[in-house]
CSV table of C-alpha atoms in Angstrom, one decimal:
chain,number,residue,atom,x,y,z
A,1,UNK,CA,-51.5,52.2,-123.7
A,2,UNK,CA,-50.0,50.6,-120.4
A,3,UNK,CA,-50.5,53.7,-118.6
A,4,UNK,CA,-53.9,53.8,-119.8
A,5,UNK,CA,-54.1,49.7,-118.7
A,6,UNK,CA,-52.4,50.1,-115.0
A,7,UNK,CA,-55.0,52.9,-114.6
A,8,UNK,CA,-57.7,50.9,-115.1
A,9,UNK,CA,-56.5,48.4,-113.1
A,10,UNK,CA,-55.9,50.4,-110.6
A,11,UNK,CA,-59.7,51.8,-110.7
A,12,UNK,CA,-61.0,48.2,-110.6
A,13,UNK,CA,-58.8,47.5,-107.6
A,14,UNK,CA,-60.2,50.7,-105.6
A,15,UNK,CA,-64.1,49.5,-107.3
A,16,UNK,CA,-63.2,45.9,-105.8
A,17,UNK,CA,-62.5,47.2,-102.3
A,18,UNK,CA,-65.5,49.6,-102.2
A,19,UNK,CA,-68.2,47.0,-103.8
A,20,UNK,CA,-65.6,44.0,-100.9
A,21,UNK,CA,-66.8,46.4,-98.6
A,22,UNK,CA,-70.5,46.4,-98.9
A,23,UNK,CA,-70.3,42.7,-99.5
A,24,UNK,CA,-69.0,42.4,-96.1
A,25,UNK,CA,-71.9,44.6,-94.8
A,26,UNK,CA,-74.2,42.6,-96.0
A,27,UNK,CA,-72.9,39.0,-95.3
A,28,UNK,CA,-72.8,39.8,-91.6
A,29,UNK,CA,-76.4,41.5,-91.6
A,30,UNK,CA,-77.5,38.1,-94.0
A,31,UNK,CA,-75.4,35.7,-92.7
A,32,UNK,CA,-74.8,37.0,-88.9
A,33,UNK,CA,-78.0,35.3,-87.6
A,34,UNK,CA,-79.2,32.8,-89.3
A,35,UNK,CA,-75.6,30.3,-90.6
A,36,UNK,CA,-78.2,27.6,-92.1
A,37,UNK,CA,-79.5,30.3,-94.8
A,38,UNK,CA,-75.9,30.9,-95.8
A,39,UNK,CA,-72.7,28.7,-97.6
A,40,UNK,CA,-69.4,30.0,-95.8
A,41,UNK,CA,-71.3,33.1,-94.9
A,42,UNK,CA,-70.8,34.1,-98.4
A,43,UNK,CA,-73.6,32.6,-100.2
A,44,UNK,CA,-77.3,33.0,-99.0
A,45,UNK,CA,-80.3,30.8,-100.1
A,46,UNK,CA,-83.4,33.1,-101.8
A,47,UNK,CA,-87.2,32.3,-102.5
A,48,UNK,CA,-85.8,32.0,-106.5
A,49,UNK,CA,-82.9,29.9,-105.7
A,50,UNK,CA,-84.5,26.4,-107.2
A,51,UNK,CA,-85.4,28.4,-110.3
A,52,UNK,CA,-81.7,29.6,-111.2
A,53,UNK,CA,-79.6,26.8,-109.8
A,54,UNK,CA,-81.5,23.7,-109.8
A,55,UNK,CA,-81.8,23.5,-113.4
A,56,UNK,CA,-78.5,23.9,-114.2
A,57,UNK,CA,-77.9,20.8,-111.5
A,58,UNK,CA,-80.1,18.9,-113.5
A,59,UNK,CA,-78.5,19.5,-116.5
A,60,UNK,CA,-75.2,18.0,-115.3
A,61,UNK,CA,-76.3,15.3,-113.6
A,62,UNK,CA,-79.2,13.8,-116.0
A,63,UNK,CA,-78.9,15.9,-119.2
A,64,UNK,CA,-81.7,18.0,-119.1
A,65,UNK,CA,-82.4,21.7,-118.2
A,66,UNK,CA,-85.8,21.4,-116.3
A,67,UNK,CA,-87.0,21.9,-112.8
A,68,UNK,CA,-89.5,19.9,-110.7
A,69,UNK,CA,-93.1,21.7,-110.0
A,70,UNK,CA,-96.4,19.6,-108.8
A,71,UNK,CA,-97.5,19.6,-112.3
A,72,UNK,CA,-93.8,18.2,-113.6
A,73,UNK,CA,-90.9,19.0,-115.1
A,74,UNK,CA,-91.0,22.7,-116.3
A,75,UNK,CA,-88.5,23.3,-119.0
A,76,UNK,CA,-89.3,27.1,-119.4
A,77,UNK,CA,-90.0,28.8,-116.0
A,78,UNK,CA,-86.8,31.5,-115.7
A,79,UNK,CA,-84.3,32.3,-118.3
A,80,UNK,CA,-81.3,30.2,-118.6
A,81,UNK,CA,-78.4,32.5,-118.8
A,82,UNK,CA,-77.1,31.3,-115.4
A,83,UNK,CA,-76.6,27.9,-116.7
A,84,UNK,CA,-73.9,29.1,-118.5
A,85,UNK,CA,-71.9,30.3,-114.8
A,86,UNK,CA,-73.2,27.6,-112.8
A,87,UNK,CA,-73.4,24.5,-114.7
A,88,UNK,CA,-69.2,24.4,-115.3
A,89,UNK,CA,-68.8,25.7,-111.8
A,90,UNK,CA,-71.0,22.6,-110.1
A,91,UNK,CA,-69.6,20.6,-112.5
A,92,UNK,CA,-65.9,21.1,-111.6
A,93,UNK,CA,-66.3,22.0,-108.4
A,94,UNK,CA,-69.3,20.6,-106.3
A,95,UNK,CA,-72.7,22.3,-105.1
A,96,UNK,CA,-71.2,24.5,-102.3
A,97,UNK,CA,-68.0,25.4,-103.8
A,98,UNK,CA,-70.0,26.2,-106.9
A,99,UNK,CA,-72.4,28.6,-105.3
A,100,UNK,CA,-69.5,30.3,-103.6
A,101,UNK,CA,-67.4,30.5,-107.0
A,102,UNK,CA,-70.4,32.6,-108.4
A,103,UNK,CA,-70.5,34.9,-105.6
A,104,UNK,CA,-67.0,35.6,-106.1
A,105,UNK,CA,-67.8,36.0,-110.1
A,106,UNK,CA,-70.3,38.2,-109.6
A,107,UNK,CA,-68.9,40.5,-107.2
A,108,UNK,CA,-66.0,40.7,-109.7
A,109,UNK,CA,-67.9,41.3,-112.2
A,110,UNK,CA,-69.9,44.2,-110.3
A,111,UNK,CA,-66.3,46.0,-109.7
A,112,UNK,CA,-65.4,45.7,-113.4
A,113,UNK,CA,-69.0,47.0,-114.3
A,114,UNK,CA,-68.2,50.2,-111.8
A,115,UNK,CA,-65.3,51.3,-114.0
A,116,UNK,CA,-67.2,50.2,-117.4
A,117,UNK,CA,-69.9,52.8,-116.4
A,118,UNK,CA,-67.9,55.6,-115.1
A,119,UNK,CA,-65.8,55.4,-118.9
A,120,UNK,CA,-69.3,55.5,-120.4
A,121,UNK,CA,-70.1,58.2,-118.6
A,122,UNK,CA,-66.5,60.3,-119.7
A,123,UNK,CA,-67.0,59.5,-122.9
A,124,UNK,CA,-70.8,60.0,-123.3
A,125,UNK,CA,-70.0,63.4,-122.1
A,126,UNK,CA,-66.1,64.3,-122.3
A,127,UNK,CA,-65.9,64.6,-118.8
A,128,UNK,CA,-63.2,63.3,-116.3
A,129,UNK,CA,-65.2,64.8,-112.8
A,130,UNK,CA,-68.0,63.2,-114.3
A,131,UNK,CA,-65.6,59.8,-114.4
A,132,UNK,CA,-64.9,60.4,-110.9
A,133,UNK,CA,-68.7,61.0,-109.8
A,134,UNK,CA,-70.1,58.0,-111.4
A,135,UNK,CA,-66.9,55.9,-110.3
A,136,UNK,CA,-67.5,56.9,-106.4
A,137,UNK,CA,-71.7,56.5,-106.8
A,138,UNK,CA,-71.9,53.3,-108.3
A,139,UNK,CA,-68.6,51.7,-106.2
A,140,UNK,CA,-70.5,52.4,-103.0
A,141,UNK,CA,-74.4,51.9,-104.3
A,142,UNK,CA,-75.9,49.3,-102.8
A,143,UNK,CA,-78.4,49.0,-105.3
A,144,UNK,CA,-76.5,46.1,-107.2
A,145,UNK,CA,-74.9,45.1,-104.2
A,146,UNK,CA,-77.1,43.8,-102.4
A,147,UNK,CA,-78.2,40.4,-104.4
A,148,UNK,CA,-74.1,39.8,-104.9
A,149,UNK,CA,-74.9,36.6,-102.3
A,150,UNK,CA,-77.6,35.7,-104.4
A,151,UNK,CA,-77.8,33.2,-107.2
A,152,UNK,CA,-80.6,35.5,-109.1
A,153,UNK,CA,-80.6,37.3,-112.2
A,154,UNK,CA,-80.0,41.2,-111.0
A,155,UNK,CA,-75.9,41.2,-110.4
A,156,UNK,CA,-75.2,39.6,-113.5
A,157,UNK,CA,-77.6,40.6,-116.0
A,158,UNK,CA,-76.7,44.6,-114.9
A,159,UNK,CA,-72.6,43.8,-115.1
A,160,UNK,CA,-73.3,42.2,-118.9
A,161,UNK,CA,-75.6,44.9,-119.2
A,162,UNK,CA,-72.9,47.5,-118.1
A,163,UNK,CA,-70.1,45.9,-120.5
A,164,UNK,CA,-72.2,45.8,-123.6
A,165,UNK,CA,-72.4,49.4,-123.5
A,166,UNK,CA,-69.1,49.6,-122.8
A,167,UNK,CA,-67.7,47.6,-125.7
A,168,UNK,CA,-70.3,49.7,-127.9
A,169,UNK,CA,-69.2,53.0,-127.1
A,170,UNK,CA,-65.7,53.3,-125.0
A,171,UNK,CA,-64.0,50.3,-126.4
A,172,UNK,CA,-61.3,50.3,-128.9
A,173,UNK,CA,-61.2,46.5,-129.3
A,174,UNK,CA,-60.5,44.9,-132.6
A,175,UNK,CA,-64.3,43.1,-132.2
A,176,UNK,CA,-66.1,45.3,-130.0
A,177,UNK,CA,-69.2,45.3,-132.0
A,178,UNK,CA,-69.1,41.5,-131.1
A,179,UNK,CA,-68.6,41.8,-127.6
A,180,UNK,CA,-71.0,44.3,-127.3
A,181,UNK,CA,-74.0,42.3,-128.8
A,182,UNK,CA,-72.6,39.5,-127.0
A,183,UNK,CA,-73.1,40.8,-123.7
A,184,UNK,CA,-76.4,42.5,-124.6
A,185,UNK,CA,-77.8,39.4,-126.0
A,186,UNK,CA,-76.4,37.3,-123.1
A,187,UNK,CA,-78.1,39.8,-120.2
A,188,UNK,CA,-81.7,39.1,-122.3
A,189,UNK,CA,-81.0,35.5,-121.0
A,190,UNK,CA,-80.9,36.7,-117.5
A,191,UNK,CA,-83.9,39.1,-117.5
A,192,UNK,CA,-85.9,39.7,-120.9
A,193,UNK,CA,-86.1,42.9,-119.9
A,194,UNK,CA,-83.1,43.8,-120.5
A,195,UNK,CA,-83.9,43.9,-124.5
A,196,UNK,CA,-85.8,47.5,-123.9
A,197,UNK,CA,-81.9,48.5,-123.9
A,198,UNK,CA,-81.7,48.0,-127.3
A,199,UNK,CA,-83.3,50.5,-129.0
A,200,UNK,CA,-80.5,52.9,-127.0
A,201,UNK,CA,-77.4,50.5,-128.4
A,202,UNK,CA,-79.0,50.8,-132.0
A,203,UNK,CA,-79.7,54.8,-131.6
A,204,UNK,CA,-75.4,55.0,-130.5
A,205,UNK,CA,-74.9,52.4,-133.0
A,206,UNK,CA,-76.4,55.2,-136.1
A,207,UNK,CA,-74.7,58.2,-134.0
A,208,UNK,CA,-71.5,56.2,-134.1
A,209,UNK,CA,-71.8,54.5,-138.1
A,210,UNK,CA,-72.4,58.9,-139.2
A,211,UNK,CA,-69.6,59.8,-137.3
């Protein structure tokens, strides 16, 4: 079992420096030109910033999850499963160092999600290549990658996504089946979408309960 663990870590390590990598990339092509888009050149502002972050603000500082619009205060406009991130990180730490706490999360996240889904992948179909392909891909795929400055819904919601699967089918924790509808549930929070997954965890979930 701690072979298996200092394996792993070392996969998330080499994950981490592929996914730092493209991070870097892309701060210097966000970041290079225009400094008053960007926090520390590490966090970038986006057209759906207000709707992610500034309700969570208001939450901490008067109590209520809402965010301003000409017609008021709208109290359902995007999903609130960044509040859970943000709201502790602004309250501890401050706006900026906040924003740039959840960058670092989320690119975390993203490397632990590159080794979730290349385990899925061995196990889904008993393959250790396979492990290696998937690993390699989805480490250097910008596909996620490239909102990991962003305070939007995509990096997140697809890690939780990632480790839901993972906790359904590869883990061997004592509450896996907890974890997993955990991190299901919580990714609906970031993109409702994400609930046209669960037909798929309840078809593994049958394959799994006959086995």
């Amino acid at each position: 079992m701690l072979k298996s663990l200092k394996s792993q870590n070392k996969f998330f390590l080499w994950a981490l420096l592929g996914k730092s990598i493209l991070f870097v990339v892309f701060a210097v092509y966000m970041c290079g030109g225009e400094s008053s888009s960007c926090i520390h050149n590490v966090f970038t502002y986006s057209k759906d910033f207000d709707s992610y972050i500034t309700p969570s603000v208001n939450l901490v500082e008067k109590g209520e999850y809402f965010e301003s619009s000409l017609s008021g205060k709208l109290y359902a406009h995007k999903m609130p499963g960044m509040a859970v991130v943000f709201a502790p990180l602004y309250y501890l730490f401050g706006f900026e160092n906040g924003l740039v706490i959840l960058v670092v999360i989320q690119l975390l996240a993203e490397a632990l999600s590159v080794v979730m889904l290349a385990k899925i992948f061995e196990s889904l179909n008993k393959s250790r290549s396979g492990f290696y392909v998937v690993f390699i891909f989805y480490a250097l795929s910008c596909y996620v990658s490239v909102y990991t400055h962003y305070a939007t819904s995509e990096s997140l919601c697809t890690s939780l996504l990632v480790a839901g699967f993972y906790f359904l089918l590869v883990s061997n924790h004592r509450f896996k089946w907890w974890l997993a509808g955990f991190f299901l549930c919580w990714s609906v929070f970031f993109r409702p979408l994400s609930a046209l997954s669960f037909p798929f965890a309840f078809y593994f979930l049958i394959c799994i309960s006959k086995n």
